[in-house]
PDB file of C-alpha atoms in Angstrom:
ATOM      1  CA  MET A   1      21.696 -91.883 356.217  1.00 61.00           C
ATOM      2  CA  ALA A   2      18.305 -90.392 357.027  1.00 68.00           C
ATOM      3  CA  GLN A   3      18.717 -87.826 354.244  1.00 67.00           C
ATOM      4  CA  GLY A   4      19.642 -90.523 351.733  1.00 68.00           C
ATOM      5  CA  ALA A   5      16.589 -92.586 352.682  1.00 74.00           C
ATOM      6  CA  GLN A   6      14.367 -89.536 352.310  1.00 73.00           C
ATOM      7  CA  GLN A   7      15.728 -88.826 348.815  1.00 71.00           C
ATOM      8  CA  GLN A   8      15.175 -92.438 347.794  1.00 74.00           C
ATOM      9  CA  GLN A   9      11.598 -92.265 349.061  1.00 75.00           C
ATOM     10  CA  MET A  10      10.977 -89.126 346.998  1.00 75.00           C
ATOM     11  CA  ILE A  11      12.376 -90.828 343.886  1.00 76.00           C
ATOM     12  CA  ASN A  12      10.158 -93.857 344.476  1.00 75.00           C
ATOM     13  CA  GLN A  13       7.108 -91.622 344.828  1.00 75.00           C
ATOM     14  CA  MET A  14       7.925 -89.801 341.567  1.00 77.00           C
ATOM     15  CA  VAL A  15       8.397 -93.060 339.680  1.00 76.00           C
ATOM     16  CA  SER A  16       5.201 -94.456 341.160  1.00 77.00           C
ATOM     17  CA  GLY A  17       3.284 -91.327 340.130  1.00 76.00           C
ATOM     18  CA  ALA A  18       4.612 -91.534 336.562  1.00 79.00           C
ATOM     19  CA  VAL A  19       3.633 -95.192 336.276  1.00 79.00           C
ATOM     20  CA  GLU A  20       0.140 -94.492 337.600  1.00 80.00           C
ATOM     21  CA  ALA A  21      -0.327 -91.646 335.119  1.00 82.00           C
ATOM     22  CA  MET A  22       0.733 -93.905 332.257  1.00 82.00           C
ATOM     23  CA  GLU A  23      -1.613 -96.661 333.398  1.00 83.00           C
ATOM     24  CA  ALA A  24      -4.476 -94.175 333.635  1.00 82.00           C
ATOM     25  CA  SER A  25      -3.807 -92.998 330.083  1.00 81.00           C
ATOM     26  CA  VAL A  26      -3.782 -96.573 328.755  1.00 82.00           C
ATOM     27  CA  ASP A  27      -6.967 -97.392 330.654  1.00 79.00           C
ATOM     28  CA  ALA A  28      -8.668 -94.339 329.168  1.00 80.00           C
ATOM     29  CA  GLU A  29      -7.741 -95.405 325.639  1.00 77.00           C
ATOM     30  CA  ILE A  30      -9.001 -98.949 326.280  1.00 79.00           C
ATOM     31  CA  GLU A  31     -12.250 -97.601 327.679  1.00 75.00           C
ATOM     32  CA  LYS A  32     -12.645 -95.369 324.650  1.00 74.00           C
ATOM     33  CA  LEU A  33     -12.214 -98.343 322.321  1.00 71.00           C
ATOM     34  CA  ASP A  34     -14.645-100.448 324.362  1.00 72.00           C
ATOM     35  CA  LYS A  35     -17.324 -97.766 324.022  1.00 73.00           C
ATOM     36  CA  MET A  36     -16.995 -97.626 320.244  1.00 75.00           C
ATOM     37  CA  ASP A  37     -19.865 -99.118 318.323  1.00 75.00           C
ATOM     38  CA  GLU A  38     -19.918-100.383 314.750  1.00 75.00           C
ATOM     39  CA  ASP A  39     -20.615 -96.908 313.370  1.00 74.00           C
ATOM     40  CA  ASP A  40     -17.502 -95.501 315.067  1.00 75.00           C
ATOM     41  CA  LEU A  41     -15.330 -98.282 313.640  1.00 74.00           C
ATOM     42  CA  ASP A  42     -16.820 -97.745 310.198  1.00 77.00           C
ATOM     43  CA  ALA A  43     -16.004 -94.026 310.423  1.00 79.00           C
ATOM     44  CA  ILE A  44     -12.391 -94.800 311.346  1.00 78.00           C
ATOM     45  CA  ARG A  45     -12.146 -97.318 308.533  1.00 81.00           C
ATOM     46  CA  GLU A  46     -13.588 -94.818 306.060  1.00 82.00           C
ATOM     47  CA  ARG A  47     -11.125 -92.116 307.096  1.00 84.00           C
ATOM     48  CA  ARG A  48      -8.268 -94.569 306.656  1.00 84.00           C
ATOM     49  CA  ILE A  49      -9.472 -95.568 303.203  1.00 86.00           C
ATOM     50  CA  LYS A  50      -9.727 -91.917 302.160  1.00 80.00           C
ATOM     51  CA  GLN A  51      -6.183 -91.291 303.408  1.00 81.00           C
ATOM     52  CA  MET A  52      -4.896 -94.249 301.400  1.00 85.00           C
ATOM     53  CA  GLN A  53      -6.774 -93.098 298.294  1.00 82.00           C
ATOM     54  CA  LYS A  54      -5.365 -89.596 298.655  1.00 77.00           C
ATOM     55  CA  PHE A  55      -1.855 -90.980 299.056  1.00 76.00           C
ATOM     56  CA  GLN A  56      -2.200 -93.172 295.954  1.00 80.00           C
ATOM     57  CA  ALA A  57      -3.604 -90.271 293.935  1.00 81.00           C
ATOM     58  CA  GLN A  58      -0.696 -88.067 294.998  1.00 78.00           C
ATOM     59  CA  LYS A  59       1.794 -90.804 294.144  1.00 80.00           C
ATOM     60  CA  GLN A  60       0.251 -91.243 290.705  1.00 87.00           C
ATOM     61  CA  GLU A  61       0.396 -87.490 290.124  1.00 87.00           C
ATOM     62  CA  TYR A  62       4.076 -87.469 291.085  1.00 87.00           C
ATOM     63  CA  LYS A  63       4.688 -90.405 288.751  1.00 89.00           C
ATOM     64  CA  ASN A  64       3.021 -88.564 285.875  1.00 92.00           C
ATOM     65  CA  LEU A  65       5.371 -85.622 286.522  1.00 93.00           C
ATOM     66  CA  GLY A  66       8.416 -87.883 286.340  1.00 95.00           C
ATOM     67  CA  HIS A  67       9.073 -88.271 290.053  1.00 96.00           C
ATOM     68  CA  GLY A  68      10.858 -91.432 291.157  1.00 95.00           C
ATOM     69  CA  THR A  69      13.336 -91.231 288.279  1.00 96.00           C
ATOM     70  CA  TYR A  70      16.592 -89.373 287.704  1.00 98.00           C
ATOM     71  CA  ASP A  71      16.288 -87.829 284.248  1.00 97.00           C
ATOM     72  CA  THR A  72      18.635 -85.906 281.993  1.00 98.00           C
ATOM     73  CA  ILE A  73      16.989 -82.809 280.546  1.00 97.00           C
ATOM     74  CA  THR A  74      18.390 -81.296 277.369  1.00 95.00           C
ATOM     75  CA  ASN A  75      17.714 -77.574 277.627  1.00 95.00           C
ATOM     76  CA  GLU A  76      16.859 -74.661 279.899  1.00 95.00           C
ATOM     77  CA  LYS A  77      13.218 -74.582 278.822  1.00 95.00           C
ATOM     78  CA  GLU A  78      12.690 -78.005 280.390  1.00 96.00           C
ATOM     79  CA  PHE A  79      14.250 -76.766 283.621  1.00 97.00           C
ATOM     80  CA  PHE A  80      11.758 -73.906 283.869  1.00 96.00           C
ATOM     81  CA  GLU A  81       8.804 -76.150 283.011  1.00 96.00           C
ATOM     82  CA  ILE A  82       9.758 -78.779 285.593  1.00 97.00           C
ATOM     83  CA  SER A  83      10.359 -76.132 288.284  1.00 95.00           C
ATOM     84  CA  LYS A  84       6.874 -74.806 287.609  1.00 95.00           C
ATOM     85  CA  LYS A  85       5.120 -78.187 287.713  1.00 95.00           C
ATOM     86  CA  SER A  86       6.942 -79.763 290.671  1.00 96.00           C
ATOM     87  CA  ASP A  87       7.050 -78.034 294.059  1.00 95.00           C
ATOM     88  CA  ARG A  88      10.464 -79.468 294.909  1.00 97.00           C
ATOM     89  CA  VAL A  89      13.289 -80.107 292.458  1.00 98.00           C
ATOM     90  CA  VAL A  90      16.898 -81.249 292.804  1.00 98.00           C
ATOM     91  CA  CYS A  91      18.952 -80.423 289.697  1.00 98.00           C
ATOM     92  CA  LEU A  92      22.571 -81.398 289.085  1.00 98.00           C
ATOM     93  CA  PHE A  93      24.491 -79.135 286.718  1.00 98.00           C
ATOM     94  CA  TYR A  94      27.229 -81.275 285.226  1.00 97.00           C
ATOM     95  CA  ILE A  95      29.719 -81.656 282.402  1.00 96.00           C
ATOM     96  CA  ASP A  96      30.642 -84.947 280.767  1.00 94.00           C
ATOM     97  CA  THR A  97      34.360 -84.644 281.514  1.00 94.00           C
ATOM     98  CA  SER A  98      33.951 -84.389 285.305  1.00 94.00           C
ATOM     99  CA  PHE A  99      34.234 -87.744 287.083  1.00 94.00           C
ATOM    100  CA  ARG A 100      32.885 -86.152 290.264  1.00 96.00           C
ATOM    101  CA  CYS A 101      29.619 -85.412 288.485  1.00 97.00           C
ATOM    102  CA  LYS A 102      29.339 -89.159 287.924  1.00 97.00           C
ATOM    103  CA  ILE A 103      29.814 -89.693 291.666  1.00 97.00           C
ATOM    104  CA  VAL A 104      26.863 -87.381 292.331  1.00 98.00           C
ATOM    105  CA  ASP A 105      24.850 -89.220 289.665  1.00 98.00           C
ATOM    106  CA  LYS A 106      25.222 -92.451 291.630  1.00 97.00           C
ATOM    107  CA  HIS A 107      23.879 -90.901 294.844  1.00 98.00           C
ATOM    108  CA  LEU A 108      20.997 -89.010 293.230  1.00 98.00           C
ATOM    109  CA  SER A 109      19.933 -92.166 291.392  1.00 98.00           C
ATOM    110  CA  GLU A 110      19.376 -93.758 294.802  1.00 97.00           C
ATOM    111  CA  LEU A 111      17.706 -90.752 296.427  1.00 98.00           C
ATOM    112  CA  CYS A 112      15.160 -90.225 293.634  1.00 97.00           C
ATOM    113  CA  LYS A 113      13.616 -93.623 294.413  1.00 95.00           C
ATOM    114  CA  LYS A 114      13.499 -92.933 298.141  1.00 96.00           C
ATOM    115  CA  HIS A 115      12.101 -89.394 297.912  1.00 96.00           C
ATOM    116  CA  PHE A 116       9.168 -89.688 295.531  1.00 94.00           C
ATOM    117  CA  GLU A 117       7.940 -86.268 296.634  1.00 95.00           C
ATOM    118  CA  THR A 118      10.831 -84.512 294.853  1.00 97.00           C
ATOM    119  CA  ARG A 119      11.816 -84.375 291.189  1.00 98.00           C
ATOM    120  CA  PHE A 120      15.461 -85.244 290.464  1.00 98.00           C
ATOM    121  CA  ILE A 121      17.018 -84.074 287.192  1.00 98.00           C
ATOM    122  CA  ARG A 122      20.412 -83.296 285.640  1.00 98.00           C
ATOM    123  CA  LEU A 123      21.340 -80.660 283.060  1.00 98.00           C
ATOM    124  CA  ASN A 124      24.557 -80.272 281.085  1.00 97.00           C
ATOM    125  CA  ALA A 125      25.949 -76.858 282.039  1.00 96.00           C
ATOM    126  CA  GLU A 126      27.453 -76.421 278.562  1.00 95.00           C
ATOM    127  CA  LYS A 127      23.923 -76.539 277.120  1.00 94.00           C
ATOM    128  CA  ALA A 128      22.532 -74.032 279.631  1.00 95.00           C
ATOM    129  CA  PRO A 129      24.544 -70.804 279.222  1.00 95.00           C
ATOM    130  CA  PHE A 130      21.696 -68.582 280.440  1.00 95.00           C
ATOM    131  CA  LEU A 131      21.175 -70.471 283.704  1.00 94.00           C
ATOM    132  CA  THR A 132      24.901 -70.952 284.194  1.00 95.00           C
ATOM    133  CA  GLU A 133      25.477 -67.211 284.001  1.00 95.00           C
ATOM    134  CA  ARG A 134      22.403 -66.062 285.929  1.00 94.00           C
ATOM    135  CA  LEU A 135      22.837 -68.577 288.751  1.00 95.00           C
ATOM    136  CA  LYS A 136      26.594 -67.891 288.943  1.00 94.00           C
ATOM    137  CA  ILE A 137      27.432 -71.557 288.437  1.00 96.00           C
ATOM    138  CA  LYS A 138      31.221 -71.766 288.290  1.00 93.00           C
ATOM    139  CA  VAL A 139      32.100 -75.161 289.728  1.00 94.00           C
ATOM    140  CA  MET A 140      31.181 -78.651 288.623  1.00 95.00           C
ATOM    141  CA  PRO A 141      29.352 -80.437 290.088  1.00 97.00           C
ATOM    142  CA  THR A 142      26.768 -77.952 291.374  1.00 97.00           C
ATOM    143  CA  ILE A 143      23.421 -79.146 292.736  1.00 98.00           C
ATOM    144  CA  MET A 144      20.617 -76.582 292.668  1.00 97.00           C
ATOM    145  CA  LEU A 145      17.771 -77.052 295.155  1.00 97.00           C
ATOM    146  CA  VAL A 146      14.460 -75.594 294.003  1.00 97.00           C
ATOM    147  CA  LYS A 147      11.356 -75.132 296.122  1.00 96.00           C
ATOM    148  CA  ASP A 148       8.156 -73.439 294.932  1.00 94.00           C
ATOM    149  CA  SER A 149       9.935 -72.161 291.793  1.00 93.00           C
ATOM    150  CA  ASN A 150      12.703 -70.606 293.903  1.00 94.00           C
ATOM    151  CA  VAL A 151      16.305 -71.745 294.022  1.00 95.00           C
ATOM    152  CA  CYS A 152      16.628 -71.862 297.799  1.00 95.00           C
ATOM    153  CA  ASP A 153      20.075 -73.426 298.141  1.00 96.00           C
ATOM    154  CA  ARG A 154      22.994 -74.933 296.249  1.00 97.00           C
ATOM    155  CA  ILE A 155      25.625 -77.584 296.914  1.00 97.00           C
ATOM    156  CA  VAL A 156      28.880 -76.624 295.235  1.00 96.00           C
ATOM    157  CA  GLY A 157      31.564 -79.254 294.807  1.00 95.00           C
ATOM    158  CA  PHE A 158      32.133 -81.627 297.733  1.00 96.00           C
ATOM    159  CA  ASP A 159      33.009 -79.099 300.461  1.00 93.00           C
ATOM    160  CA  ASP A 160      29.683 -79.640 302.259  1.00 93.00           C
ATOM    161  CA  LEU A 161      30.088 -83.402 301.862  1.00 94.00           C
ATOM    162  CA  GLY A 162      33.294 -83.905 303.803  1.00 92.00           C
ATOM    163  CA  SER A 163      35.637 -82.896 300.942  1.00 93.00           C
ATOM    164  CA  SER A 164      35.848 -86.574 300.019  1.00 93.00           C
ATOM    165  CA  ASP A 165      34.938 -88.463 296.863  1.00 95.00           C
ATOM    166  CA  ASN A 166      33.737 -91.342 299.030  1.00 95.00           C
ATOM    167  CA  PHE A 167      30.976 -89.598 300.990  1.00 95.00           C
ATOM    168  CA  PRO A 168      27.887 -91.698 301.885  1.00 95.00           C
ATOM    169  CA  THR A 169      24.501 -91.127 300.251  1.00 96.00           C
ATOM    170  CA  SER A 170      23.042 -90.381 303.689  1.00 95.00           C
ATOM    171  CA  LEU A 171      25.283 -87.304 303.982  1.00 96.00           C
ATOM    172  CA  LEU A 172      24.051 -85.871 300.674  1.00 97.00           C
ATOM    173  CA  GLU A 173      20.482 -86.689 301.696  1.00 97.00           C
ATOM    174  CA  TRP A 174      20.924 -84.785 304.967  1.00 96.00           C
ATOM    175  CA  ARG A 175      22.486 -81.813 303.169  1.00 97.00           C
ATOM    176  CA  ILE A 176      19.618 -81.603 300.654  1.00 97.00           C
ATOM    177  CA  ALA A 177      17.089 -81.800 303.504  1.00 96.00           C
ATOM    178  CA  GLN A 178      18.397 -78.630 305.168  1.00 95.00           C
ATOM    179  CA  ASN A 179      15.940 -76.488 303.190  1.00 92.00           C
ATOM    180  CA  LYS A 180      13.138 -79.098 303.202  1.00 94.00           C
ATOM    181  CA  VAL A 181      13.519 -79.877 299.517  1.00 97.00           C
ATOM    182  CA  ILE A 182      12.984 -83.507 300.511  1.00 97.00           C
ATOM    183  CA  SER A 183      10.971 -84.997 303.364  1.00 95.00           C
ATOM    184  CA  TYR A 184      13.432 -85.988 306.064  1.00 94.00           C
ATOM    185  CA  SER A 185      12.606 -87.688 309.344  1.00 91.00           C
ATOM    186  CA  GLY A 186      16.108 -87.614 310.805  1.00 90.00           C
ATOM    187  CA  ASP A 187      17.912 -85.039 312.921  1.00 92.00           C
ATOM    188  CA  LEU A 188      18.701 -81.983 310.791  1.00 92.00           C
ATOM    189  CA  THR A 189      21.313 -80.785 313.281  1.00 91.00           C
ATOM    190  CA  ARG A 190      23.607 -83.705 312.498  1.00 88.00           C
ATOM    191  CA  PRO A 191      23.826 -86.118 309.566  1.00 86.00           C
ATOM    192  CA  LEU A 192      23.093 -89.809 309.918  1.00 78.00           C
ATOM    193  CA  LEU A 193      26.318 -91.201 308.506  1.00 72.00           C
ATOM    194  CA  THR A 194      26.422 -94.715 307.154  1.00 61.00           C
ATOM    195  CA  LYS A 195      29.716 -96.565 307.285  1.00 54.00           C
ATOM    196  CA  SER A 196      31.969 -95.281 304.552  1.00 48.00           C
ATOM    197  CA  ARG A 197      35.701 -95.447 304.162  1.00 46.00           C
ATOM    198  CA  THR A 198      37.078 -91.924 303.936  1.00 43.00           C
ATOM    199  CA  ARG A 199      39.437 -91.495 301.010  1.00 46.00           C
ATOM    200  CA  ARG A 200      41.561 -88.421 300.713  1.00 46.00           C
ATOM    201  CA  ARG A 201      42.358 -86.989 297.348  1.00 45.00           C
ATOM    202  CA  SER A 202      45.551 -88.585 296.020  1.00 43.00           C
ATOM    203  CA  LYS A 203      48.534 -86.496 295.037  1.00 44.00           C
ATOM    204  CA  SER A 204      48.454 -88.024 291.573  1.00 43.00           C
ATOM    205  CA  ARG A 205      45.311 -85.995 290.865  1.00 46.00           C
ATOM    206  CA  GLY A 206      47.024 -82.812 291.866  1.00 43.00           C
ATOM    207  CA  THR A 207      46.477 -80.606 294.868  1.00 39.00           C
ATOM    208  CA  SER A 208      44.438 -77.456 295.069  1.00 38.00           C
ATOM    209  CA  ASP A 209      44.089 -74.638 297.542  1.00 39.00           C
ATOM    210  CA  ARG A 210      42.526 -76.291 300.631  1.00 40.00           C
ATOM    211  CA  ARG A 211      41.582 -73.097 302.375  1.00 39.00           C
ATOM    212  CA  LYS A 212      38.140 -73.286 303.922  1.00 39.00           C
ATOM    213  CA  THR A 213      35.427 -71.307 302.192  1.00 38.00           C
ATOM    214  CA  ALA A 214      32.580 -69.859 304.254  1.00 38.00           C
ATOM    215  CA  ARG A 215      29.186 -71.336 303.494  1.00 44.00           C
ATOM    216  CA  THR A 216      26.866 -69.208 301.465  1.00 38.00           C
ATOM    217  CA  PRO A 217      24.308 -67.294 303.567  1.00 38.00           C
ATOM    218  CA  SER A 218      20.632 -67.788 302.876  1.00 40.00           C
ATOM    219  CA  TRP A 219      19.647 -66.460 299.488  1.00 40.00           C
ATOM    220  CA  THR A 220      16.833 -66.929 297.024  1.00 45.00           C
ATOM    221  CA  THR A 221      16.703 -66.824 293.250  1.00 46.00           C
ATOM    222  CA  LYS A 222      13.294 -66.425 291.658  1.00 48.00           C
ATOM    223  CA  ILE A 223      12.845 -68.568 288.578  1.00 48.00           C
ATOM    224  CA  THR A 224      10.582 -67.543 285.715  1.00 47.00           C
ATOM    225  CA  ARG A 225      10.625 -68.543 282.089  1.00 41.00           C
ATOM    226  CA  ASP A 226      11.880 -65.158 280.957  1.00 41.00           C
ATOM    227  CA  LYS A 227      14.297 -64.307 283.723  1.00 40.00           C
ATOM    228  CA  CYS A 228      16.210 -65.646 286.670  1.00 41.00           C
ATOM    229  CA  ARG A 229      16.787 -62.881 289.217  1.00 39.00           C
ATOM    230  CA  VAL A 230      19.129 -63.206 292.196  1.00 37.00           C
ATOM    231  CA  THR A 231      17.473 -61.381 295.078  1.00 37.00           C
ATOM    232  CA  SER A 232      20.548 -61.342 297.293  1.00 37.00           C
ATOM    233  CA  PRO A 233      23.569 -60.353 295.162  1.00 36.00           C
ATOM    234  CA  ALA A 234      26.018 -60.686 298.038  1.00 38.00           C
ATOM    235  CA  ALA A 235      25.315 -64.378 298.294  1.00 38.00           C
ATOM    236  CA  SER A 236      26.171 -64.948 294.651  1.00 39.00           C
ATOM    237  CA  ASP A 237      29.649 -63.475 295.146  1.00 41.00           C
ATOM    238  CA  ARG A 238      30.811 -66.669 296.826  1.00 39.00           C
ATOM    239  CA  SER A 239      34.414 -67.576 296.080  1.00 37.00           C
ATOM    240  CA  THR A 240      34.676 -70.274 293.457  1.00 39.00           C
ATOM    241  CA  THR A 241      38.347 -71.154 293.601  1.00 37.00           C
ATOM    242  CA  ALA A 242      39.167 -71.955 297.240  1.00 39.00           C
ATOM    243  CA  GLY A 243      38.460 -75.400 298.572  1.00 44.00           C
ATOM    244  CA  PHE A 244      35.984 -76.592 295.944  1.00 43.00           C
ATOM    245  CA  ARG A 245      36.559 -80.043 294.481  1.00 48.00           C
ATOM    246  CA  GLY A 246      35.285 -79.889 290.949  1.00 50.00           C
ATOM    247  CA  VAL A 247      35.767 -78.343 287.540  1.00 49.00           C
ATOM    248  CA  LEU A 248      35.913 -74.573 287.362  1.00 49.00           C
ATOM    249  CA  ILE A 249      33.875 -72.588 284.888  1.00 47.00           C
ATOM    250  CA  HIS A 250      35.208 -69.212 283.790  1.00 40.00           C
ATOM    251  CA  GLY A 251      32.477 -67.528 281.777  1.00 43.00           C
ATOM    252  CA  HIS A 252      31.350 -70.368 279.562  1.00 41.00           C
ATOM    253  CA  THR A 253      34.753 -71.992 279.100  1.00 42.00           C
ATOM    254  CA  LEU A 254      35.013 -75.170 281.149  1.00 43.00           C
ATOM    255  CA  ILE A 255      38.474 -75.747 282.577  1.00 36.00           C
ATOM    256  CA  ALA A 256      39.543 -78.899 284.408  1.00 35.00           C
ATOM    257  CA  GLU A 257      40.885 -78.247 287.874  1.00 39.00           C
TER     258      GLU A 257
END
């Protein structure tokens, strides 16, 4: 009994100390505000105005570069130019016959409005043979994530998105954020999943090898207008037939899965 009372007294003292420290901090802030004169308030107001002006200028610059929209580019030259002008780019490589590319389109159309700091584009893989070969793109859809003119990551098929056609936009957002290609305030260790009914692939669409494929290790591809060099060849040797839900590309011949 005596020991229990002693422990309770210690807990009460710790709580009391924490409350007093918090009160002291609040009092200090109030005192600081009370001591401010008109010049101090004007300085704070001026700093705030400058911050707002800087933000608006940045937003206008992004808008001039095409940020806030999800655009279809028609050739590889545009891809290089956009990667040079915008620090962060999300590019979907697609083909018209893949319905899963249209699923990705729906999600990226939402994310481009939310993440004004990043440029969102799409490029028909059939019209980009150079990039398709150099970047080892063999499955549709493939999302390339570009940061500072470097392809820093890729999302191939739907394996990283729960292997479901019905994944939520928040899951794709979290996956893109892993390499800071978008500004993300959530927990990067686990996705913030919105309610979404999981739908397994029906047998009528056919079944494919469901073996798990190891995620690609970190790799970087340097983009320039004249070349696209993979700096970590081992990472580009990723298997393209096991577990991916998409359309396979063999060379430049597109074959439905």
